[in-house]
mmCIF file of C-alpha atoms in Angstrom:
data_model
loop_
_atom_site.group_PDB
_atom_site.id
_atom_site.type_symbol
_atom_site.label_atom_id
_atom_site.label_comp_id
_atom_site.label_asym_id
_atom_site.label_seq_id
_atom_site.Cartn_x
_atom_site.Cartn_y
_atom_site.Cartn_z
ATOM 1 C CA MET A 223 32.117 -63.632 21.428
ATOM 2 C CA ALA A 224 28.832 -64.259 23.224
ATOM 3 C CA ILE A 225 27.258 -64.735 26.621
ATOM 4 C CA TRP A 226 24.478 -67.319 26.672
ATOM 5 C CA LEU A 227 21.586 -67.704 29.138
ATOM 6 C CA THR A 228 19.681 -70.558 27.515
ATOM 7 C CA LYS A 229 17.675 -73.693 28.157
ATOM 8 C CA GLN A 230 20.074 -75.717 26.003
ATOM 9 C CA ARG A 231 23.453 -76.092 27.668
ATOM 10 C CA ALA A 232 26.857 -76.504 26.048
ATOM 11 C CA GLN A 233 25.618 -77.257 22.516
ATOM 12 C CA THR A 234 27.930 -76.078 19.756
ATOM 13 C CA GLY A 235 26.637 -74.453 16.601
ATOM 14 C CA PRO A 236 26.984 -71.657 14.006
ATOM 15 C CA VAL A 237 25.874 -68.627 16.067
ATOM 16 C CA PHE A 238 28.867 -67.337 18.027
ATOM 17 C CA GLY A 239 29.687 -70.956 18.877
ATOM 18 C CA SER A 240 26.210 -72.084 19.977
ATOM 19 C CA VAL A 241 23.034 -73.490 18.399
ATOM 20 C CA ASP A 242 20.970 -71.280 16.091
ATOM 21 C CA ARG A 243 17.464 -72.013 17.352
ATOM 22 C CA PHE A 244 17.923 -71.551 21.083
ATOM 23 C CA GLU A 245 15.540 -70.735 23.914
ATOM 24 C CA GLY A 246 16.750 -67.906 26.143
ATOM 25 C CA LEU A 247 18.956 -64.842 25.817
ATOM 26 C CA GLY A 248 22.136 -64.319 23.845
ATOM 27 C CA VAL A 249 24.361 -61.260 24.270
ATOM 28 C CA PHE A 250 26.676 -60.941 21.263
ATOM 29 C CA ILE A 251 29.864 -58.930 20.846
ATOM 30 C CA ASP A 252 30.238 -58.663 17.083
ATOM 31 C CA THR A 253 33.506 -57.349 15.642
ATOM 32 C CA TYR A 254 32.955 -58.055 11.933
ATOM 33 C CA LYS A 255 30.479 -56.084 9.820
ATOM 34 C CA ASN A 256 28.633 -58.405 7.429
ATOM 35 C CA GLY A 257 25.959 -56.132 5.996
ATOM 36 C CA ARG A 258 24.547 -53.562 8.359
ATOM 37 C CA PRO A 259 24.879 -49.963 7.136
ATOM 38 C CA GLY A 260 24.925 -47.161 9.683
ATOM 39 C CA VAL A 261 26.285 -49.259 12.549
ATOM 40 C CA VAL A 262 29.790 -48.880 13.976
ATOM 41 C CA PHE A 263 31.617 -52.079 14.894
ATOM 42 C CA PRO A 264 32.427 -53.633 17.324
ATOM 43 C CA TYR A 265 28.742 -53.869 18.245
ATOM 44 C CA VAL A 266 27.100 -55.407 21.310
ATOM 45 C CA MET A 267 23.526 -56.667 20.984
ATOM 46 C CA ALA A 268 21.001 -58.868 22.744
ATOM 47 C CA MET A 269 18.683 -61.423 21.138
ATOM 48 C CA GLN A 270 15.891 -63.432 22.702
ATOM 49 C CA GLY A 271 15.365 -66.863 21.196
ATOM 50 C CA ASN A 272 12.255 -69.051 21.372
ATOM 51 C CA GLU A 273 13.583 -72.139 19.543
ATOM 52 C CA SER A 274 11.960 -71.078 16.247
ATOM 53 C CA VAL A 275 13.773 -67.783 15.513
ATOM 54 C CA THR A 276 17.055 -67.991 13.605
ATOM 55 C CA TYR A 277 19.963 -65.536 13.749
ATOM 56 C CA ASP A 278 20.450 -63.726 10.414
ATOM 57 C CA LYS A 279 24.236 -63.559 10.167
ATOM 58 C CA ASP A 280 24.158 -61.838 6.752
ATOM 59 C CA HIS A 281 22.634 -58.750 8.408
ATOM 60 C CA ASP A 282 24.346 -59.109 11.794
ATOM 61 C CA GLY A 283 21.133 -60.174 13.539
ATOM 62 C CA LYS A 284 19.278 -56.913 12.899
ATOM 63 C CA GLU A 285 15.836 -58.540 12.624
ATOM 64 C CA ASN A 286 16.131 -60.276 15.998
ATOM 65 C CA GLU A 287 17.847 -57.564 18.032
ATOM 66 C CA LEU A 288 16.277 -56.546 21.360
ATOM 67 C CA GLY A 289 18.779 -53.693 21.713
ATOM 68 C CA GLY A 290 22.387 -52.874 21.055
ATOM 69 C CA CYS A 291 25.155 -50.288 21.055
ATOM 70 C CA SER A 292 28.597 -49.562 19.632
#
């Protein structure tokens, strides 16, 4: 599940239902652990996108995270 505050509106894609390279803020509620040791799930995190950064789903977005909590 995600909350999107982005320039692009209502575009579907692979990142919690929206486009990967977005401009704005995404707040993600992740319930499935892909590959992030030391983190308890479900996990809530925020990511800022600038249209060139991609979400790394294999590591649950760790590289792009602004902040998060369990």
